[in-house]
Short mmCIF file of C-alpha atoms and ligand atoms in Angstrom, two decimals:
data_model
loop_
_atom_site.label_atom_id
_atom_site.label_comp_id
_atom_site.label_asym_id
_atom_site.label_seq_id
_atom_site.Cartn_x
_atom_site.Cartn_y
_atom_site.Cartn_z
CA MET A 1 -72.68 -30.15 -29.27
CA THR A 2 -75.15 -32.67 -30.69
CA ALA A 3 -74.65 -36.29 -29.73
CA PRO A 4 -73.50 -38.58 -32.58
CA THR A 5 -76.09 -40.99 -33.98
CA PRO A 6 -75.62 -44.37 -32.35
CA LEU A 7 -74.55 -47.25 -34.57
CA LEU A 8 -76.48 -49.75 -32.46
CA GLU A 9 -79.51 -48.74 -30.47
CA VAL A 10 -81.46 -51.11 -28.23
CA ARG A 11 -84.76 -50.05 -26.69
CA ASP A 12 -86.48 -51.98 -23.93
CA LEU A 13 -85.20 -55.32 -25.14
CA ALA A 14 -86.46 -58.10 -22.85
CA LYS A 15 -86.42 -61.87 -22.43
CA ARG A 16 -88.40 -64.14 -20.12
CA TYR A 17 -88.07 -67.83 -19.41
CA GLY A 18 -91.41 -68.86 -17.93
CA SER A 19 -92.14 -66.25 -15.31
CA ALA A 20 -88.48 -65.32 -14.73
CA TRP A 21 -86.89 -62.36 -16.51
CA ALA A 22 -83.51 -63.34 -17.92
CA LEU A 23 -83.36 -59.77 -19.22
CA HIS A 24 -85.61 -57.00 -17.90
CA PRO A 25 -86.47 -54.30 -20.47
CA THR A 26 -83.02 -52.96 -21.33
CA SER A 27 -81.86 -49.96 -23.35
CA LEU A 28 -78.36 -49.24 -24.62
CA GLN A 29 -76.43 -47.55 -27.41
CA ILE A 30 -73.10 -48.18 -29.08
CA ALA A 31 -71.25 -45.64 -31.21
CA GLN A 32 -69.37 -46.32 -34.43
CA GLY A 33 -66.01 -47.90 -33.60
CA GLU A 34 -66.75 -48.03 -29.87
CA PHE A 35 -65.42 -50.95 -27.78
CA VAL A 36 -67.96 -51.68 -25.05
CA CYS A 37 -67.51 -54.36 -22.39
CA ILE A 38 -70.30 -55.91 -20.36
CA VAL A 39 -69.39 -57.22 -16.90
CA GLY A 40 -71.52 -59.03 -14.39
CA ALA A 41 -71.70 -62.21 -12.36
CA SER A 42 -72.66 -65.53 -13.89
CA GLY A 43 -76.39 -65.74 -14.63
CA CYS A 44 -76.98 -61.96 -14.79
CA GLY A 45 -78.18 -62.07 -18.41
CA LYS A 46 -75.06 -61.25 -20.43
CA SER A 47 -75.35 -64.15 -22.89
CA THR A 48 -79.09 -63.60 -23.14
CA LEU A 49 -78.51 -59.99 -24.24
CA LEU A 50 -75.97 -61.03 -26.89
CA SER A 51 -78.19 -63.85 -28.18
CA LEU A 52 -81.08 -61.42 -28.62
CA LEU A 53 -78.85 -58.93 -30.44
CA MET A 54 -77.51 -61.62 -32.76
CA GLY A 55 -81.00 -63.02 -33.29
CA ILE A 56 -80.28 -66.56 -32.12
CA ALA A 57 -82.92 -66.19 -29.38
CA ALA A 58 -86.33 -64.53 -29.72
CA SER A 59 -87.09 -61.53 -27.52
CA ASP A 60 -90.18 -60.81 -25.45
CA GLY A 61 -90.46 -57.20 -26.47
CA GLY A 62 -88.25 -54.29 -27.39
CA SER A 63 -86.49 -53.18 -30.54
CA ILE A 64 -82.98 -53.18 -32.04
CA TYR A 65 -81.71 -50.64 -34.58
CA LEU A 66 -78.45 -50.99 -36.47
CA ALA A 67 -77.33 -47.94 -38.47
CA GLY A 68 -80.88 -46.61 -38.22
CA GLN A 69 -82.54 -49.78 -39.58
CA ARG A 70 -84.74 -51.91 -37.37
CA ILE A 71 -83.24 -55.43 -37.35
CA ASP A 72 -84.97 -57.40 -34.59
CA GLY A 73 -87.32 -59.06 -37.12
CA ILE A 74 -84.60 -60.33 -39.45
CA PRO A 75 -82.59 -63.59 -39.22
CA PRO A 76 -79.05 -63.65 -37.76
CA GLU A 77 -77.26 -64.06 -41.10
CA ALA A 78 -78.99 -60.97 -42.47
CA ARG A 79 -77.83 -58.82 -39.52
CA ASP A 80 -74.55 -57.01 -40.03
CA MET A 81 -73.12 -58.68 -36.93
CA ALA A 82 -70.70 -61.47 -36.05
CA MET A 83 -70.40 -63.39 -32.80
CA VAL A 84 -67.55 -65.21 -31.04
CA PHE A 85 -68.48 -67.79 -28.42
CA GLN A 86 -66.69 -69.03 -25.32
CA SER A 87 -65.89 -72.34 -27.00
CA HIS A 88 -64.51 -71.60 -30.43
CA ALA A 89 -66.65 -74.10 -32.39
CA LEU A 90 -64.58 -74.17 -35.58
CA PHE A 91 -65.81 -76.47 -38.37
CA PRO A 92 -63.60 -79.51 -37.58
CA HIS A 93 -63.65 -80.93 -41.11
CA MET A 94 -62.53 -77.69 -42.75
CA SER A 95 -59.06 -76.19 -42.98
CA VAL A 96 -58.38 -72.86 -41.32
CA ARG A 97 -58.69 -71.17 -44.71
CA ARG A 98 -62.08 -72.74 -45.36
CA ASN A 99 -63.24 -71.84 -41.85
CA LEU A 100 -62.30 -68.24 -42.59
CA THR A 101 -63.97 -68.11 -46.02
CA PHE A 102 -67.17 -69.90 -44.99
CA GLY A 103 -69.07 -66.82 -43.80
CA LEU A 104 -67.82 -64.69 -46.69
CA ARG A 105 -69.09 -67.28 -49.20
CA MET A 106 -72.46 -67.36 -47.43
CA LYS A 107 -72.65 -63.59 -47.85
CA ASN A 108 -71.63 -63.82 -51.53
CA VAL A 109 -68.56 -61.65 -51.03
CA PRO A 110 -66.69 -61.63 -54.41
CA ALA A 111 -63.65 -63.94 -54.62
CA GLY A 112 -61.10 -61.14 -54.97
CA GLU A 113 -62.49 -59.34 -51.93
CA GLN A 114 -62.52 -62.63 -49.98
CA GLN A 115 -58.83 -63.09 -50.73
CA ARG A 116 -57.98 -59.52 -49.76
CA ARG A 117 -59.79 -59.83 -46.42
CA ILE A 118 -58.31 -63.23 -45.61
CA ASP A 119 -54.80 -61.93 -46.29
CA GLN A 120 -55.44 -58.93 -44.04
CA ILE A 121 -56.93 -60.94 -41.17
CA VAL A 122 -54.24 -63.65 -41.36
CA THR A 123 -51.65 -60.91 -40.89
CA LEU A 124 -53.56 -59.13 -38.13
CA CYS A 125 -54.25 -62.36 -36.21
CA GLN A 126 -50.76 -63.73 -36.88
CA LEU A 127 -52.01 -66.90 -38.50
CA HIS A 128 -49.29 -67.24 -41.15
CA GLY A 129 -48.30 -70.88 -41.48
CA TYR A 130 -51.59 -72.15 -40.11
CA VAL A 131 -54.06 -71.47 -42.90
CA GLU A 132 -53.81 -74.89 -44.55
CA ARG A 133 -54.01 -76.81 -41.25
CA MET A 134 -57.07 -78.53 -39.86
CA PRO A 135 -58.40 -77.32 -36.46
CA SER A 136 -57.24 -80.59 -34.82
CA GLN A 137 -53.67 -79.64 -35.77
CA LEU A 138 -53.84 -76.41 -33.74
CA SER A 139 -53.45 -75.70 -30.02
CA GLY A 140 -56.43 -74.37 -28.07
CA GLY A 141 -55.07 -70.84 -28.24
CA GLN A 142 -54.47 -71.06 -31.99
CA GLN A 143 -58.00 -72.36 -32.49
CA GLN A 144 -59.43 -69.44 -30.54
CA ARG A 145 -57.32 -67.08 -32.64
CA VAL A 146 -58.89 -68.63 -35.76
CA ALA A 147 -62.35 -68.21 -34.20
CA LEU A 148 -61.58 -64.53 -33.65
CA ALA A 149 -60.29 -64.18 -37.21
CA ARG A 150 -63.40 -65.93 -38.55
CA ALA A 151 -65.60 -63.31 -36.88
CA LEU A 152 -63.36 -60.32 -37.69
CA VAL A 153 -63.04 -61.25 -41.37
CA MET A 154 -66.77 -60.59 -41.72
CA GLN A 155 -66.06 -56.90 -40.99
CA ALA A 156 -69.46 -56.74 -39.36
CA ALA A 157 -70.73 -53.41 -38.10
CA VAL A 158 -70.70 -54.87 -34.58
CA THR A 159 -68.87 -57.95 -33.33
CA LEU A 160 -70.31 -59.66 -30.26
CA TYR A 161 -67.99 -61.59 -27.97
CA ASP A 162 -69.34 -63.94 -25.32
CA GLU A 163 -66.47 -64.57 -22.90
CA PRO A 164 -64.18 -65.76 -25.69
CA LEU A 165 -61.09 -65.91 -23.47
CA SER A 166 -62.48 -67.74 -20.43
CA ASN A 167 -61.12 -71.15 -21.36
CA LEU A 168 -57.58 -70.01 -22.04
CA ASP A 169 -54.56 -69.92 -19.78
CA PRO A 170 -53.73 -66.50 -18.25
CA LYS A 171 -50.79 -65.62 -20.49
CA LEU A 172 -52.61 -66.37 -23.74
CA ARG A 173 -55.66 -64.65 -22.39
CA GLN A 174 -53.73 -61.47 -21.82
CA SER A 175 -52.09 -61.43 -25.23
CA LEU A 176 -55.38 -62.17 -27.03
CA ARG A 177 -57.27 -59.48 -25.13
CA ASP A 178 -54.66 -56.96 -26.24
CA ASP A 179 -54.91 -58.28 -29.82
CA ILE A 180 -58.70 -58.04 -29.94
CA ALA A 181 -58.81 -54.45 -28.67
CA ARG A 182 -55.99 -53.46 -31.05
CA LEU A 183 -57.68 -55.14 -34.03
CA HIS A 184 -60.93 -53.33 -33.40
CA ARG A 185 -59.19 -50.01 -33.05
CA SER A 186 -57.23 -50.54 -36.28
CA LEU A 187 -60.35 -51.67 -38.20
CA GLY A 188 -62.56 -48.99 -36.60
CA ARG A 189 -65.26 -51.58 -35.89
CA ALA A 190 -67.54 -51.60 -32.87
CA ALA A 191 -67.56 -54.44 -30.35
CA LEU A 192 -69.69 -55.62 -27.49
CA PHE A 193 -67.47 -57.82 -25.37
CA VAL A 194 -68.84 -59.86 -22.47
CA THR A 195 -66.59 -60.91 -19.63
CA HIS A 196 -66.96 -61.65 -15.93
CA ASP A 197 -63.46 -60.29 -15.36
CA ALA A 198 -63.53 -56.58 -14.45
CA THR A 199 -59.80 -56.17 -15.09
CA GLU A 200 -60.19 -57.54 -18.60
CA ALA A 201 -63.02 -55.06 -19.15
CA MET A 202 -61.00 -52.11 -17.80
CA VAL A 203 -58.05 -52.90 -20.05
CA MET A 204 -60.10 -53.34 -23.22
CA ALA A 205 -63.08 -51.02 -23.04
CA ASP A 206 -63.88 -47.47 -24.07
CA ARG A 207 -66.99 -47.92 -21.97
CA ILE A 208 -68.19 -50.59 -19.53
CA ILE A 209 -71.75 -51.69 -18.83
CA VAL A 210 -72.38 -53.39 -15.47
CA MET A 211 -75.18 -55.93 -15.24
CA GLN A 212 -76.87 -57.60 -12.27
CA SER A 213 -79.93 -59.87 -12.13
CA GLY A 214 -81.08 -59.21 -15.70
CA ARG A 215 -80.60 -55.44 -15.56
CA ILE A 216 -78.05 -52.84 -16.54
CA VAL A 217 -77.02 -51.27 -13.25
CA GLU A 218 -74.75 -48.52 -14.55
CA SER A 219 -72.29 -47.69 -17.32
CA GLY A 220 -69.31 -45.42 -17.79
CA THR A 221 -65.62 -45.25 -18.58
CA PRO A 222 -63.30 -47.70 -16.80
CA GLU A 223 -61.90 -44.84 -14.71
CA SER A 224 -65.29 -43.51 -13.63
CA LEU A 225 -66.61 -46.93 -12.62
CA TYR A 226 -63.42 -47.78 -10.76
CA ARG A 227 -63.11 -44.45 -8.93
CA ALA A 228 -66.73 -43.49 -8.43
CA PRO A 229 -69.03 -46.53 -8.74
CA ARG A 230 -72.66 -45.68 -8.14
CA HIS A 231 -73.66 -49.13 -6.89
CA ARG A 232 -72.27 -51.71 -4.54
CA VAL A 233 -72.15 -54.41 -7.23
CA THR A 234 -69.84 -52.22 -9.33
CA ALA A 235 -67.55 -51.44 -6.40
CA GLU A 236 -67.36 -55.16 -5.62
CA LEU A 237 -66.72 -56.20 -9.22
CA PHE A 238 -63.87 -53.71 -9.62
CA GLY A 239 -62.49 -54.39 -6.14
CA ALA A 240 -61.38 -50.78 -5.89
CA GLY A 241 -61.41 -50.47 -2.17
CA ASN A 242 -62.81 -51.12 1.27
CA LEU A 243 -66.59 -51.01 1.49
CA ILE A 244 -67.58 -49.74 4.91
CA GLU A 245 -70.84 -48.98 6.56
CA VAL A 246 -70.68 -45.45 7.94
CA ALA A 247 -72.97 -43.12 9.81
CA LEU A 248 -73.77 -39.78 8.13
CA GLU A 249 -73.52 -36.67 10.21
CA ARG A 250 -73.71 -33.10 8.92
CA GLY A 251 -72.17 -33.84 5.52
CA ALA A 252 -69.41 -36.08 6.86
CA ALA A 253 -69.04 -39.80 7.43
CA VAL A 254 -68.44 -41.30 10.83
CA LEU A 255 -66.44 -44.53 10.73
CA PRO A 256 -67.11 -47.31 13.21
CA GLY A 257 -65.01 -46.23 16.20
CA GLY A 258 -65.91 -42.59 15.79
CA ARG A 259 -63.44 -41.08 13.28
CA LEU A 260 -64.98 -38.29 11.18
CA VAL A 261 -64.08 -38.30 7.45
CA PRO A 262 -65.21 -35.79 4.80
CA LEU A 263 -67.48 -36.97 1.99
CA ALA A 264 -66.82 -36.59 -1.72
CA GLY A 265 -69.75 -34.52 -2.98
CA MET A 266 -73.01 -34.26 -1.11
CA ALA A 267 -74.68 -37.04 0.83
CA PRO A 268 -77.25 -38.67 -1.50
CA GLU A 269 -80.04 -36.23 -2.24
CA GLY A 270 -83.46 -36.39 -0.70
CA ARG A 271 -82.38 -38.91 1.86
CA THR A 272 -81.86 -38.21 5.46
CA ARG A 273 -80.40 -41.62 6.05
CA ALA A 274 -78.38 -42.18 9.12
CA ARG A 275 -76.25 -44.91 7.54
CA ALA A 276 -74.62 -45.37 4.17
CA LEU A 277 -72.08 -47.53 2.37
CA ALA A 278 -68.75 -45.84 1.64
CA LEU A 279 -65.87 -46.78 -0.65
CA LEU A 280 -62.36 -46.24 0.67
CA PRO A 281 -59.85 -46.92 -2.11
CA HIS A 282 -56.88 -49.06 -1.02
CA GLU A 283 -54.44 -46.56 -2.44
CA SER A 284 -56.05 -43.63 -0.63
CA ILE A 285 -55.05 -44.95 2.80
CA ARG A 286 -51.71 -43.65 4.03
CA LEU A 287 -50.06 -45.49 6.94
CA THR A 288 -47.31 -43.85 8.97
CA LEU A 289 -45.31 -45.27 11.82
CA ASN A 290 -46.45 -43.86 15.20
CA ASP A 291 -46.17 -45.62 18.56
CA GLU A 292 -49.16 -43.61 19.75
CA GLY A 293 -51.20 -44.35 16.57
CA ASP A 294 -54.71 -45.72 16.88
CA ALA A 295 -54.22 -48.48 14.29
CA THR A 296 -52.19 -51.69 14.14
CA ILE A 297 -50.69 -53.50 11.17
CA VAL A 298 -52.22 -56.99 10.94
CA GLU A 299 -50.52 -58.31 7.84
CA ARG A 300 -48.03 -57.21 5.19
CA GLN A 301 -47.82 -58.81 1.76
CA PHE A 302 -45.06 -57.83 -0.64
CA ILE A 303 -46.19 -58.14 -4.24
CA GLY A 304 -43.35 -56.48 -6.11
CA ALA A 305 -44.27 -52.98 -7.21
CA LEU A 306 -46.80 -52.78 -4.38
CA VAL A 307 -47.17 -53.78 -0.75
CA GLN A 308 -50.58 -54.72 0.55
CA TYR A 309 -51.42 -54.21 4.22
CA ARG A 310 -54.25 -55.27 6.44
CA VAL A 311 -54.62 -52.78 9.25
CA ALA A 312 -56.93 -52.75 12.26
CA LEU A 313 -58.45 -49.38 13.06
CA HIS A 314 -60.73 -49.64 16.11
CA HIS A 315 -63.51 -51.98 14.96
CA LEU A 316 -62.50 -51.90 11.32
CA GLU A 317 -60.09 -53.94 9.30
CA LEU A 318 -58.94 -52.05 6.22
CA ARG A 319 -56.85 -53.03 3.24
CA ALA A 320 -54.27 -50.49 2.16
CA ILE A 321 -51.73 -50.39 -0.65
CA ALA A 322 -48.32 -48.74 -0.53
CA ASN A 323 -45.40 -48.58 -2.95
CA GLY A 324 -43.22 -51.67 -2.97
CA ASP A 325 -40.14 -49.63 -2.06
CA SER A 326 -41.71 -47.85 0.95
CA ALA A 327 -40.25 -48.59 4.40
CA PRO A 328 -41.83 -51.86 5.56
CA LEU A 329 -44.31 -51.85 8.45
CA SER A 330 -44.28 -55.17 10.30
CA PRO A 331 -47.36 -56.85 11.72
CA GLY A 332 -48.01 -55.59 15.25
CA THR A 333 -46.62 -52.11 14.52
CA ARG A 334 -48.72 -49.13 15.66
CA VAL A 335 -49.51 -46.68 12.88
CA ASP A 336 -51.48 -43.56 12.04
CA VAL A 337 -54.08 -43.93 9.32
CA ARG A 338 -54.77 -40.98 7.04
CA PHE A 339 -57.28 -40.86 4.22
CA LEU A 340 -55.92 -39.01 1.21
CA GLN A 341 -59.34 -38.61 -0.41
CA PRO A 342 -62.81 -37.89 0.87
CA LEU A 343 -65.11 -40.90 1.11
CA HIS A 344 -67.26 -41.84 -1.86
CA LEU A 345 -70.75 -43.13 -1.04
CA VAL A 346 -72.29 -46.01 -3.01
CA GLU A 347 -75.86 -47.26 -3.20
CA ASP A 348 -76.28 -50.50 -1.33
CA GLY A 349 -79.19 -52.04 -3.23
CA ALA A 350 -80.16 -52.63 -6.86
CA PRO A 351 -81.22 -49.47 -8.74
CA ASP A 352 -84.91 -48.60 -8.65
CA VAL A 353 -84.98 -47.00 -12.12
CA PRO A 354 -83.64 -48.73 -15.25
CA HIS A 355 -80.25 -47.41 -16.35
CA VAL A 356 -79.94 -46.49 -20.04
CA ALA A 357 -76.42 -47.30 -21.16
CA ASP A 358 -76.15 -44.53 -23.74
CA MET A 359 -73.03 -43.04 -25.24
CA GLU A 360 -73.24 -40.01 -22.96
CA SER A 361 -72.29 -42.22 -20.05
CA ALA A 362 -68.77 -42.39 -21.49
CA ARG A 363 -68.19 -38.64 -21.09
P1 ADP B 1 -74.83 -65.00 -18.10
O1 ADP B 1 -74.43 -65.13 -19.53
O2 ADP B 1 -74.72 -63.61 -17.57
O3 ADP B 1 -74.12 -65.96 -17.21
P2 ADP B 1 -77.42 -65.95 -19.05
O4 ADP B 1 -77.83 -64.88 -19.99
O5 ADP B 1 -76.87 -67.19 -19.65
O6 ADP B 1 -76.39 -65.35 -17.97
O7 ADP B 1 -78.66 -66.35 -18.14
C1 ADP B 1 -79.50 -65.39 -17.54
C2 ADP B 1 -80.59 -66.11 -16.78
O8 ADP B 1 -81.47 -66.77 -17.69
C3 ADP B 1 -80.08 -67.18 -15.84
O9 ADP B 1 -80.86 -67.16 -14.68
C4 ADP B 1 -80.29 -68.46 -16.60
O10 ADP B 1 -80.50 -69.53 -15.74
C5 ADP B 1 -81.55 -68.14 -17.42
N1 ADP B 1 -81.58 -68.88 -18.69
C6 ADP B 1 -80.70 -68.74 -19.71
N2 ADP B 1 -81.03 -69.55 -20.74
C7 ADP B 1 -82.16 -70.22 -20.36
C8 ADP B 1 -83.00 -71.19 -20.98
N3 ADP B 1 -82.75 -71.64 -22.21
N4 ADP B 1 -84.07 -71.64 -20.27
C9 ADP B 1 -84.33 -71.16 -19.04
N5 ADP B 1 -83.58 -70.25 -18.40
C10 ADP B 1 -82.50 -69.77 -19.04
MG1 MG B 2 -72.94 -66.37 -20.40
#
């Protein structure tokens, strides 16, 4: 099977401020209609990457291709892209309708087509009843909905989102994130959506790109990054489990305290390291009541569908998750700890070769 041609292709795109790299040479691809999320801590270069793609900041090397055409030399308004910022920045002196038509008029979209698109986007973004209002007559959430509509109405080949939900309350945030992903899927338009919230990324994305210190660290489907992160930063962002330093011995991991646990796959190739970092998913730890058990419950937290435990196993303290309706284990109780899956090893440091976030990483 031949790989599809990417809609957006970025090769070695880079940005420096003085001697510091805000973005090391970075390569990525996005397919037609693909919804890609970028996650990473504050300051890791997410906004820098989007600004370079949109053309509102100048790069220090690299190239950008959209639908096969090189676009890094052309101004933002000539790129077939739209961007939504963290603060919605509507034109305050224009009605919602005029905010929505502004970009279309700039692009000389014919009046009939403008009307058709506005009607469609007003329905999709549930803005009926608001189109004649001024931004000051809308709540924060409604304003952000207009900002989303203003970008989506452009029907750009790629829409860039720079943490557009960060300033909203949790409930609104959740409903808008569902709306945005749904809108893109119904319009078949690609998106690059930046967030520092890994859960938001998992819910929305076809594929997630993880960034750290101006570099792409790895990329993959939400499931693959959650279950089998390659790097520590990914495991920490997704919070999928306990990260434990283990000793490696003949293809197995030795936990602090001496317990031997099988490894998922082989120990990392070409390395005869004695120690490694292992991921132990919370849900892969099974606790059973046993007065002779070698572990002790430290804390139990009931959170509805789930119960979260802290359990002391020799020198380790592990977090484990059980079903909310399982028989409760009180703090102080002795238990057996079983691991339902083999341990997954993760790399402790930053990667030594640049990761190319291509479309293959979603398979
Ligand atoms: P993020 O969006 O992931 O929080 P940014 O892309 O905004 O990160 O910033 C990446 C790095 O570049 C940070 O270290 C930041 O301080 C630096 N940076 C961003 N913009 C500028 C600027 N205009 N001048 C100097 N340094 C900048
Ligand atoms: Mg930012």
